[in-house]
mmCIF file of C-alpha atoms in Angstrom:
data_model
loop_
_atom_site.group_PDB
_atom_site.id
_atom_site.type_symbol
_atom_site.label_atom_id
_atom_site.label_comp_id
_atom_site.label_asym_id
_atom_site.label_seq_id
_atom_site.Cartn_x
_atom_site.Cartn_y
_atom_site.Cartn_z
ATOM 1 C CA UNK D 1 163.137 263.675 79.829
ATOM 2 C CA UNK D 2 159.861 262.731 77.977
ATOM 3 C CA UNK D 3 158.147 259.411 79.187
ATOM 4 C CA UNK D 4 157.310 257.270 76.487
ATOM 5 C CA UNK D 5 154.495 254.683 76.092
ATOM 6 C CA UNK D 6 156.579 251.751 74.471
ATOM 7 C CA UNK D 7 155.344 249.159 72.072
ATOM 8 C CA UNK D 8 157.148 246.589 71.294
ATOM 9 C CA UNK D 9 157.805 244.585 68.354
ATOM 10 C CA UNK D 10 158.785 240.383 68.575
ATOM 11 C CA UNK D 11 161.853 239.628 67.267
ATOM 12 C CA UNK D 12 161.982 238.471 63.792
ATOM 13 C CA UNK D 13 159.987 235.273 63.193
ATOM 14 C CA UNK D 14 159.241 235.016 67.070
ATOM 15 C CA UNK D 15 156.025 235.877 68.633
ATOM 16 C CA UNK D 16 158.031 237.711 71.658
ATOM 17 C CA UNK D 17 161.298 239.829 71.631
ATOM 18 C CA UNK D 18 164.289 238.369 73.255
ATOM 19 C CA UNK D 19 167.677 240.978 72.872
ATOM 20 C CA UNK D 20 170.751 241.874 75.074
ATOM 21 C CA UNK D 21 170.885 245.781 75.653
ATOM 22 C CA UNK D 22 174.519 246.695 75.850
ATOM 23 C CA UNK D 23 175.391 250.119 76.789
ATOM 24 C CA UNK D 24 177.459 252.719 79.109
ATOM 25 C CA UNK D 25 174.129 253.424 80.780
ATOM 26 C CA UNK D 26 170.399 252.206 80.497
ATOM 27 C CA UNK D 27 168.514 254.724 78.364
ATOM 28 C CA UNK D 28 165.118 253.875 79.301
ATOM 29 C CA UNK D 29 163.225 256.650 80.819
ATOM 30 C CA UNK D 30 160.456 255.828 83.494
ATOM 31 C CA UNK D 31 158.068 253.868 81.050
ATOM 32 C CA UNK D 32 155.294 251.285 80.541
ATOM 33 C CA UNK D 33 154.100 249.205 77.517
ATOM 34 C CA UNK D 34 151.719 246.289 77.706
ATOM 35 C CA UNK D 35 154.047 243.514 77.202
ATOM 36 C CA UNK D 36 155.768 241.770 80.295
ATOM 37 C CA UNK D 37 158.544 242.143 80.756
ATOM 38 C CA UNK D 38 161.495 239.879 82.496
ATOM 39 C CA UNK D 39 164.668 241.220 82.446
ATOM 40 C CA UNK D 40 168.582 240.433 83.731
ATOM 41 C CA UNK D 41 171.422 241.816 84.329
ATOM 42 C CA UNK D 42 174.939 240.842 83.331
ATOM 43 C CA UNK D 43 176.549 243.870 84.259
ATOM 44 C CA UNK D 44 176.997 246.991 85.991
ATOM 45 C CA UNK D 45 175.052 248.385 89.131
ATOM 46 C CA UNK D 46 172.770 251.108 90.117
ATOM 47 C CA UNK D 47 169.125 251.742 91.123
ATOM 48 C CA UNK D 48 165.752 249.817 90.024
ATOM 49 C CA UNK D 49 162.607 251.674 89.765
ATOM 50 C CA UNK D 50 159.424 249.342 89.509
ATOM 51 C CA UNK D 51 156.297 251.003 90.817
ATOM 52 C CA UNK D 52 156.510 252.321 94.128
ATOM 53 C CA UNK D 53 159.652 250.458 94.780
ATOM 54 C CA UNK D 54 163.252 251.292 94.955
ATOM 55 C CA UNK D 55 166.021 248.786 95.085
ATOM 56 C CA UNK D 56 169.860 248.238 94.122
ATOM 57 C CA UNK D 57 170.487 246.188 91.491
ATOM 58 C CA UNK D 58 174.202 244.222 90.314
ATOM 59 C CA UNK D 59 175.176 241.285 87.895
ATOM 60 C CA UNK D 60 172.761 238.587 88.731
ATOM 61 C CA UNK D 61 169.803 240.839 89.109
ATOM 62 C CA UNK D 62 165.853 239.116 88.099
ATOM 63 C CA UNK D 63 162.719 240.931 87.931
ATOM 64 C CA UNK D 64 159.275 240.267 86.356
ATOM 65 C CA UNK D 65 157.365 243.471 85.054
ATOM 66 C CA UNK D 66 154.099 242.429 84.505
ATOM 67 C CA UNK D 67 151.533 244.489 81.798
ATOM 68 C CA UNK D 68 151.740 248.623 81.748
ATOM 69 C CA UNK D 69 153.724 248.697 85.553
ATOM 70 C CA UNK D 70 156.098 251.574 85.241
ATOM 71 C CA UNK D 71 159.516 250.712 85.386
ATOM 72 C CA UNK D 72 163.328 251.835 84.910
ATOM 73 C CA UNK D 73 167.231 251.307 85.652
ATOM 74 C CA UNK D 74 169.488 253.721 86.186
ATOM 75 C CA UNK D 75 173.346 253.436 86.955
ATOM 76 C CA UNK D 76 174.504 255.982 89.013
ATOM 77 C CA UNK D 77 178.012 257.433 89.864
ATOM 78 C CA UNK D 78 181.134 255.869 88.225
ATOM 79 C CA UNK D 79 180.710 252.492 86.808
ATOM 80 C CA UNK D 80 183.681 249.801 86.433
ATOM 81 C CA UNK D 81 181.774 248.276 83.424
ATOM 82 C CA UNK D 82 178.860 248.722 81.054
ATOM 83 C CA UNK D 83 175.473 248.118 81.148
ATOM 84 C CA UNK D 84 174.456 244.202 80.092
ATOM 85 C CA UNK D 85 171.241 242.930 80.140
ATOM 86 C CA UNK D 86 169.302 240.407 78.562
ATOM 87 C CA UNK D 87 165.403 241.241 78.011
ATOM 88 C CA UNK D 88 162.470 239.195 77.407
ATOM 89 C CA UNK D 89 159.008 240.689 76.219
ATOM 90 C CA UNK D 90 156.071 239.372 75.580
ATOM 91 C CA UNK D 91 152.113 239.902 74.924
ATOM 92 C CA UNK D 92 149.780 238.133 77.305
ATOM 93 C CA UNK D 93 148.034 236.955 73.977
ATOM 94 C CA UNK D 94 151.357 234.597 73.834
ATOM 95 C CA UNK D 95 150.650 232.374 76.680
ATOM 96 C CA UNK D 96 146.123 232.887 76.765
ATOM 97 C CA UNK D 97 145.370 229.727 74.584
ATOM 98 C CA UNK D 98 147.267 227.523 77.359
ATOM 99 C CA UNK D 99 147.077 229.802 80.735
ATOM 100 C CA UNK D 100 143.927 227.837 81.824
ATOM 101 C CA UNK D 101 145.084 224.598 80.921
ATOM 102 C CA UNK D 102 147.030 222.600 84.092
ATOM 103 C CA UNK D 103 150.111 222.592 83.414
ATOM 104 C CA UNK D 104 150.120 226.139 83.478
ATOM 105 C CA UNK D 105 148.817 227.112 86.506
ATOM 106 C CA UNK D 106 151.862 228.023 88.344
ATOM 107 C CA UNK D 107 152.956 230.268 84.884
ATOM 108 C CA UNK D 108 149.289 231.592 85.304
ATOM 109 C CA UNK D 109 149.838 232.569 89.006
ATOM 110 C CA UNK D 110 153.005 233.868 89.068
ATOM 111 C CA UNK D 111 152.296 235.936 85.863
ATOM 112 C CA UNK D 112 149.264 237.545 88.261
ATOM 113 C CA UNK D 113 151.928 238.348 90.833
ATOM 114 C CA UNK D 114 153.509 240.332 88.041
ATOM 115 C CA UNK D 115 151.145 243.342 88.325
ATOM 116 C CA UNK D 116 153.447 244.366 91.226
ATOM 117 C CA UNK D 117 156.894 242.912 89.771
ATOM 118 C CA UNK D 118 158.742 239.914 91.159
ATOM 119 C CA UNK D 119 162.125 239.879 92.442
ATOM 120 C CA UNK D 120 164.193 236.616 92.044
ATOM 121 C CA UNK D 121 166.803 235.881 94.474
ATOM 122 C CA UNK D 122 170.165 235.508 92.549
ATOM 123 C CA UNK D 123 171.257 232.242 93.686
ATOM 124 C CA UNK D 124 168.044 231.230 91.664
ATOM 125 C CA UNK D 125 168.712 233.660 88.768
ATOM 126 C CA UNK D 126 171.945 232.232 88.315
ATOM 127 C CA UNK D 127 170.224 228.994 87.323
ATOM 128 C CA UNK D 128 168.663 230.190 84.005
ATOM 129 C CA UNK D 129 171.203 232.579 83.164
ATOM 130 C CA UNK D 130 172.418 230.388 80.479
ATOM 131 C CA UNK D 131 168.979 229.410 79.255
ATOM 132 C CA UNK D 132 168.461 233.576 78.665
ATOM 133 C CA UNK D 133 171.433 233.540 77.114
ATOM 134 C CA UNK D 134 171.083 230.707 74.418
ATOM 135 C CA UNK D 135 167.750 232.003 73.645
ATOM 136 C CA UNK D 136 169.416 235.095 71.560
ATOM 137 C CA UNK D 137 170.367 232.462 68.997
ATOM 138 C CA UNK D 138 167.805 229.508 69.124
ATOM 139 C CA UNK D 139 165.638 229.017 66.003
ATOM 140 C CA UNK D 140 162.417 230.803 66.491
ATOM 141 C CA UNK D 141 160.523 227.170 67.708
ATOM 142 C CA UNK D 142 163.004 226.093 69.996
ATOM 143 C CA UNK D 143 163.359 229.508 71.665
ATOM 144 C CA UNK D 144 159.445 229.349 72.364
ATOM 145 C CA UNK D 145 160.080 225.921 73.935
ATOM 146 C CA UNK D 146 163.372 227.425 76.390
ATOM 147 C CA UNK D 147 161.475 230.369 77.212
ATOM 148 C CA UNK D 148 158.280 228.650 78.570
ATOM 149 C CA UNK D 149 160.933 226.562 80.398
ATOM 150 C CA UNK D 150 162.613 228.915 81.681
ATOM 151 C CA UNK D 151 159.010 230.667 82.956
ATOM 152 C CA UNK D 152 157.943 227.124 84.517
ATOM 153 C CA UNK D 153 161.477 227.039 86.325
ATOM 154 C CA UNK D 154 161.080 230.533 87.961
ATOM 155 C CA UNK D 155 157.708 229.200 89.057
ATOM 156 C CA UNK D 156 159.896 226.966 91.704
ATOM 157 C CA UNK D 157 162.180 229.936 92.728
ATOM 158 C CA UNK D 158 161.633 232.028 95.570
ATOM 159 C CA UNK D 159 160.801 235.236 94.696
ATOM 160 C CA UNK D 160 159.154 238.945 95.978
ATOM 161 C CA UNK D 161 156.600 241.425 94.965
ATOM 162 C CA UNK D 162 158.034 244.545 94.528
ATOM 163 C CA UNK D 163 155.481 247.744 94.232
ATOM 164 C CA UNK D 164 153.260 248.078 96.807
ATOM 165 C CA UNK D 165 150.023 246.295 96.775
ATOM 166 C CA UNK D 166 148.236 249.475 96.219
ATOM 167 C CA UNK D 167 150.228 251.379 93.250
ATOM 168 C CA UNK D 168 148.163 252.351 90.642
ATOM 169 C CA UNK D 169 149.792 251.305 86.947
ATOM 170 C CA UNK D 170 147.095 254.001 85.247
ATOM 171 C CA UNK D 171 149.270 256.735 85.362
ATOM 172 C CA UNK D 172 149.015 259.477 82.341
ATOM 173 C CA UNK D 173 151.878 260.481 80.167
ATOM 174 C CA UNK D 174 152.239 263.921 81.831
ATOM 175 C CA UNK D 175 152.293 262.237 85.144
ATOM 176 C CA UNK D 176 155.150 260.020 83.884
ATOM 177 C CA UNK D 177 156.800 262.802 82.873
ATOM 178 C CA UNK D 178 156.761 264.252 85.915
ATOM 179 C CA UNK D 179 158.328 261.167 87.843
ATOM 180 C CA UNK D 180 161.059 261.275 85.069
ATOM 181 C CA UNK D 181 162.110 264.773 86.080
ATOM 182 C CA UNK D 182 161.809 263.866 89.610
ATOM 183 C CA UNK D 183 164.299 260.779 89.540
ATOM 184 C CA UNK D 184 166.184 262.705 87.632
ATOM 185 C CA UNK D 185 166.302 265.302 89.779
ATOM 186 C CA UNK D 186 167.026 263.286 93.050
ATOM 187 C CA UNK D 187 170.035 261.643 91.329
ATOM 188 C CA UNK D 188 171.744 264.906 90.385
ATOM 189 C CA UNK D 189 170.748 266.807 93.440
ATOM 190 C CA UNK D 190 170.453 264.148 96.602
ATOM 191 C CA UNK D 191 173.514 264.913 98.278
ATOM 192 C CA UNK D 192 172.453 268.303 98.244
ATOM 193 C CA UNK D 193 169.850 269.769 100.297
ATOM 194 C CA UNK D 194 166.629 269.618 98.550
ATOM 195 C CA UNK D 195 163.619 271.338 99.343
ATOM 196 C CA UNK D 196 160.245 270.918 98.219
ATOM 197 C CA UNK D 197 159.799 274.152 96.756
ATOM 198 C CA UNK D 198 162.708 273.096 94.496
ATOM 199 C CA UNK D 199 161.003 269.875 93.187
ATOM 200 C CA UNK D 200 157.513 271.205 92.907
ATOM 201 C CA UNK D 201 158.867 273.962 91.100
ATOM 202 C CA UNK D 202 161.090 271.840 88.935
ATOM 203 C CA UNK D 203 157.938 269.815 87.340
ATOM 204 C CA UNK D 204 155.777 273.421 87.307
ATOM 205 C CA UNK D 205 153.319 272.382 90.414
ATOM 206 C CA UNK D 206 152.855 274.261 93.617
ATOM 207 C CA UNK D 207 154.020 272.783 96.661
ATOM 208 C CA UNK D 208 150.654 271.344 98.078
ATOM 209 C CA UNK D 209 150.128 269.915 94.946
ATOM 210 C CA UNK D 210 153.481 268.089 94.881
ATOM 211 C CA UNK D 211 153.089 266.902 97.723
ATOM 212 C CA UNK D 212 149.503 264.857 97.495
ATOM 213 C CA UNK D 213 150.587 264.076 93.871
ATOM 214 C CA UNK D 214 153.837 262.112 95.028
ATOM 215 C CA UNK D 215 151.909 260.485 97.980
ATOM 216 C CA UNK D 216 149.085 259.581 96.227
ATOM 217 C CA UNK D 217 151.793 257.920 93.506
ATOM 218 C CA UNK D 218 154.096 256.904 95.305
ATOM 219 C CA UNK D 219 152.052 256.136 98.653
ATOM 220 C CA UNK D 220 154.857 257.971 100.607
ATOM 221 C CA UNK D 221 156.060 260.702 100.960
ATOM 222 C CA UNK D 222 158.524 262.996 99.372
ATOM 223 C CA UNK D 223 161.004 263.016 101.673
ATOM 224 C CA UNK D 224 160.723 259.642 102.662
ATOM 225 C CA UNK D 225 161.571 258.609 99.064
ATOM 226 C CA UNK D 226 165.121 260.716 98.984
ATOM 227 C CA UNK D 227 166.164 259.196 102.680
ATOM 228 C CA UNK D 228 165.661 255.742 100.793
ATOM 229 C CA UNK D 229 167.406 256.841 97.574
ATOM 230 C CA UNK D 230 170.412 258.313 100.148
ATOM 231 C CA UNK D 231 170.155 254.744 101.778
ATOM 232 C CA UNK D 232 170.548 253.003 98.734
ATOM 233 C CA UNK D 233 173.379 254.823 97.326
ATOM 234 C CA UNK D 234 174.824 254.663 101.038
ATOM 235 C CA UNK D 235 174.617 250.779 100.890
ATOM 236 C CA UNK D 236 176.251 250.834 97.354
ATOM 237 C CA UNK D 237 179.655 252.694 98.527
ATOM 238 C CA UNK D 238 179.681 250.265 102.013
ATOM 239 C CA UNK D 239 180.096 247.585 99.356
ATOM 240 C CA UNK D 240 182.468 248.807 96.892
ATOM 241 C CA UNK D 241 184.597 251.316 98.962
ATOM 242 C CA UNK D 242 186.547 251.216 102.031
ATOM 243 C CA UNK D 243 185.090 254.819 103.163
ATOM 244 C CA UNK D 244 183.902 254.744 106.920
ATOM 245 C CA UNK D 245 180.448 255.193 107.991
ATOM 246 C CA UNK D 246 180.637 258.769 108.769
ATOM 247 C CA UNK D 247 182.004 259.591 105.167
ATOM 248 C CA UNK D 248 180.200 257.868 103.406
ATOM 249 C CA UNK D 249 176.826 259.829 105.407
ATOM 250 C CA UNK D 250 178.806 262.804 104.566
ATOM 251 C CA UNK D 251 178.711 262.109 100.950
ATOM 252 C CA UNK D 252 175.024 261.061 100.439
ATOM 253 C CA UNK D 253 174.125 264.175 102.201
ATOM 254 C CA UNK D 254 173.569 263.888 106.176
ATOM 255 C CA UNK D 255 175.306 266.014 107.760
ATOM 256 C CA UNK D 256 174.426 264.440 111.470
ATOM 257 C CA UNK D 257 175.978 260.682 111.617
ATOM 258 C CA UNK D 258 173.568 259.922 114.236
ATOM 259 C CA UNK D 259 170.437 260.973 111.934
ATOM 260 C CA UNK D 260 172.524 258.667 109.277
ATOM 261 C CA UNK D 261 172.655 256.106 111.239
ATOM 262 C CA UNK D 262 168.512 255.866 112.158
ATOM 263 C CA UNK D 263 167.694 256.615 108.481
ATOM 264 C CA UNK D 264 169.829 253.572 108.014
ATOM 265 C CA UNK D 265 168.354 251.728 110.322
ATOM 266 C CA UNK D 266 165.205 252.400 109.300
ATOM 267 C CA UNK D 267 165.274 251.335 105.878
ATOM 268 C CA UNK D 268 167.864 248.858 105.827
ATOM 269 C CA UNK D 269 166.895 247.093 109.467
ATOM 270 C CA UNK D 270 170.644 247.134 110.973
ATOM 271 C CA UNK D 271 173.594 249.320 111.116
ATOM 272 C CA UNK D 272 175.926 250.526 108.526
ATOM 273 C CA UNK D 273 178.942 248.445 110.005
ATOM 274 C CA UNK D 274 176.786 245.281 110.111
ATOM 275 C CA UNK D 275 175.892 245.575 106.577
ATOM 276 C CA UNK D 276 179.415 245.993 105.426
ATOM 277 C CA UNK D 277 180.601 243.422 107.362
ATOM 278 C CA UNK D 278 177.487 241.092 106.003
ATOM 279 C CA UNK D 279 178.727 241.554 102.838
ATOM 280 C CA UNK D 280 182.123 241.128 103.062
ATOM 281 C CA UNK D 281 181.633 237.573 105.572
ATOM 282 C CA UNK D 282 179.578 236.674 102.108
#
């Protein structure tokens, strides 16, 4: 799958683009375009790429892309409904006549923070859902007004950077591509025992030079990355299945439950029957 540099166009007679994406599964390759980008989700569940960093997403879900930081979604094994997300893009050019004016220096900062995305906690996201919503059908003027409301609101919210503090967003097109073939290789294959002959060989690199292109990406390593991506899809089936530990380790591809277990651990900072059972006490 080709990367894509993506422009993007306001919505008609609006200086930014506001639009729902409806679908059985996001489309979007890994990509970046200048605009930021702030994004929810009303529906379905998988696996959020922004940067460096990896993380689950569900209904309720709030990020912050800030200008060219590679980003994606992807769903990932059965879903029980489509895709729904509202998005909101805009050029920094919007906001630069007022950005050093007063009132907007908590828009100004937390658009900085955005280099490395921002991560609303839901509780808070819930509380501009409807704002997003009504946005879709506001008269160009009014939606300008809502959506710098809605900016100066998430200002209050708690919130947390996502990639790490030293991920470069000056990635080429050919490296892009080569981080699309590798998610999408690690979501057909991760169960599976991969090897990193089979990845380097997959994106046409030797194994060496796989292996300081991913780190030097990615700022970890290969094999670190697929334990997390196991971790996460582990974490998804502890939520929406009734499968015990041990299967479900069996299924994202660990053989050894104990090895499970400290891979959980280690990402995740407790055990797999805590987690479930945090969950279900919520």
């Amino acid at each position: 799958m080709k990367a894509e540099y993506r422009s993007i166009s306001p919505s008609p007679g609006s200086s930014f683009r506001t639009s729902i994406f409806e679908g059985k599964e996001f489309i979007a390759s890994w990509h970046f375009h200048p605009q930021y980008e702030l994004t929810y989700i009303l529906g379905s569940s998988g696996i959020r790429y922004v940067g460096d960093n990896m993380a689950n997403f569900e209904y309720g879900d709030l990020v912050l892309v800030g200008s060219n930081l590679p980003h994606c979604w992807k769903t990932v094994g059965e879903q029980k409904e489509e895709v729904r997300c509202i998005i909101i893009q805009w050029d920094e050019d919007l906001l630069t006549p007022w950005l050093e004016k007063e009132e907007f220096q908590h828009i100004r900062q937390m658009m900085q923070l955005a280099s490395r995305g921002i991560h609303f906690p839901k509780e808070e996201a819930l509380l501009v859902e409807k704002k997003m919503l009504e946005l879709i059908d506001l008269p160009p003027f009014e939606r300008l007004l809502s959506f710098l409301q809605i900016l100066q609101e998430l200002t209050k919210a708690h919130h947390s950077c996502l990639a790490g503090e030293g991920f470069t967003t000056n990635l080429t097109v050919k490296e892009s591509e080569r981080v699309n073939l590798i998610y999408n290789y690690v979501k057909e294959y991760y169960n599976r025992q991969i090897t990193l002959e089979d990845v380097a060989q997959k994106i046409a690199m030797n194994k060496d030079s796989f292996c300081r292109f991913f780190k030097k990406t990615f700022r970890k390593s290969f094999f670190e990355f697929i334990n997390e991506y196991k971790i996460s899809m582990a974490t998804k089936m502890l939520i929406n299945t009734d499968l015990t530990a041990s299967e479900i380790g069996y299924k994202v591809g660990y053989n050894n439950l104990s090895f499970f277990n400290r891979q959980f651990n280690k990402f995740v900072q407790m055990s797999p029957s805590k987690y479930r059972k945090m969950y279900r006490d919520i």
